[in-house]
XYZ file of C-alpha atoms in Angstrom:
129
model
C 123.226 114.121 104.874
C 121.716 110.642 105.210
C 121.789 110.792 108.993
C 120.008 114.164 108.807
C 117.350 112.691 106.513
C 116.854 109.779 108.911
C 116.752 112.147 111.882
C 113.992 114.187 110.225
C 111.848 111.097 109.714
C 112.512 110.089 113.331
C 111.359 113.546 114.463
C 108.160 113.134 112.445
C 107.588 109.667 113.903
C 107.724 110.822 117.519
C 107.460 108.351 120.385
C 104.089 106.705 119.737
C 103.932 103.478 117.722
C 104.287 104.318 114.032
C 104.503 102.360 110.793
C 106.802 103.700 108.077
C 107.133 102.385 104.517
C 110.111 102.836 102.237
C 109.069 102.438 98.615
C 111.696 101.368 96.082
C 114.384 100.381 98.548
C 116.802 99.073 95.944
C 120.153 98.213 97.513
C 120.394 101.297 99.776
C 118.830 100.642 103.169
C 120.759 102.995 105.450
C 117.636 105.010 106.324
C 115.544 101.959 107.168
C 118.382 100.779 109.428
C 118.375 104.129 111.260
C 114.585 103.974 111.677
C 114.560 100.337 112.809
C 116.698 101.209 115.825
C 113.701 102.853 117.529
C 111.393 100.363 119.223
C 108.205 102.312 118.433
C 108.823 102.196 114.663
C 107.837 99.377 112.333
C 109.530 99.659 108.940
C 108.043 98.150 105.796
C 110.449 97.980 102.846
C 109.124 97.370 99.343
C 110.590 97.154 95.862
C 109.554 95.665 92.541
C 112.827 93.677 92.615
C 113.534 92.808 96.282
C 117.233 92.503 97.104
C 116.624 90.053 99.958
C 113.969 88.587 102.242
C 113.665 91.815 104.272
C 112.095 93.567 101.268
C 108.542 92.801 100.136
C 107.839 92.655 96.420
C 105.334 95.313 95.411
C 104.763 97.509 92.376
C 103.892 101.077 93.359
C 102.140 101.534 89.996
C 99.638 98.887 91.119
C 100.220 98.604 94.881
C 98.842 95.947 97.162
C 96.983 98.347 99.469
C 96.731 95.693 102.181
C 100.528 95.938 102.646
C 100.225 99.624 103.486
C 97.426 99.319 106.007
C 98.121 101.641 108.967
C 101.236 103.186 107.355
C 101.726 106.668 108.788
C 104.716 107.816 106.737
C 105.900 106.812 103.269
C 109.308 107.816 102.011
C 111.194 107.144 98.826
C 114.802 107.920 97.972
C 115.536 108.966 94.395
C 112.370 107.532 92.871
C 112.267 107.786 89.068
C 110.048 110.657 87.929
C 107.547 108.272 86.331
C 106.914 106.666 89.739
C 106.412 109.912 91.674
C 102.723 110.353 90.720
C 102.099 106.784 91.911
C 103.694 107.611 95.267
C 101.307 110.578 95.573
C 98.342 108.350 94.709
C 99.344 105.744 97.283
C 99.864 108.341 100.022
C 96.460 109.869 99.292
C 94.690 106.488 99.222
C 96.024 105.455 102.608
C 96.062 108.967 104.121
C 99.796 108.927 104.804
C 102.478 111.575 104.946
C 104.847 111.339 101.949
C 108.532 112.272 101.846
C 110.450 112.170 98.569
C 114.232 112.575 98.460
C 114.955 113.186 94.753
C 118.278 113.294 93.017
C 119.981 116.641 93.592
C 118.456 119.366 91.409
C 115.805 117.017 90.016
C 112.350 118.474 89.446
C 109.457 116.502 90.852
C 106.796 114.950 88.655
C 103.847 115.212 91.038
C 101.287 116.682 88.650
C 98.410 118.492 90.353
C 99.918 118.037 93.817
C 102.529 120.479 95.028
C 104.971 119.148 97.579
C 106.793 121.441 99.998
C 110.583 121.659 99.845
C 112.080 120.985 103.262
C 115.671 121.683 104.261
C 116.660 119.890 107.439
C 120.267 120.382 108.465
C 122.215 119.050 105.437
C 119.289 117.170 103.860
C 116.815 118.519 101.302
C 113.637 116.706 100.349
C 109.944 117.225 99.615
C 107.021 116.542 101.936
C 103.294 116.086 101.509
C 101.185 115.871 104.651
């Protein structure tokens, strides 16, 4: 499933230079590793509690918008429901595509914005273009 999720993001990225941000990386960075293998992709990893020096400290509830300059795609894996509206706000502010991979069977908390359920091979997630 994780490879399928990574493959979907790679298909969205294409072959042109693209900047992708993972919000709330935590300790699971398999997807960012998959994305980093492509030379045209720059991956920005953020978390409020960075696990190491590869992750930039940022709070999505009050994001440093300068960090997300030129980000084309934002994704977040299992973000808590209280953070989901902040992900929407960030994506709208920077005009970025948003992909949320919630816990299985979890309802999204995106308020006024409806995200589209996407099934890609064995992965299910929500997208906002």
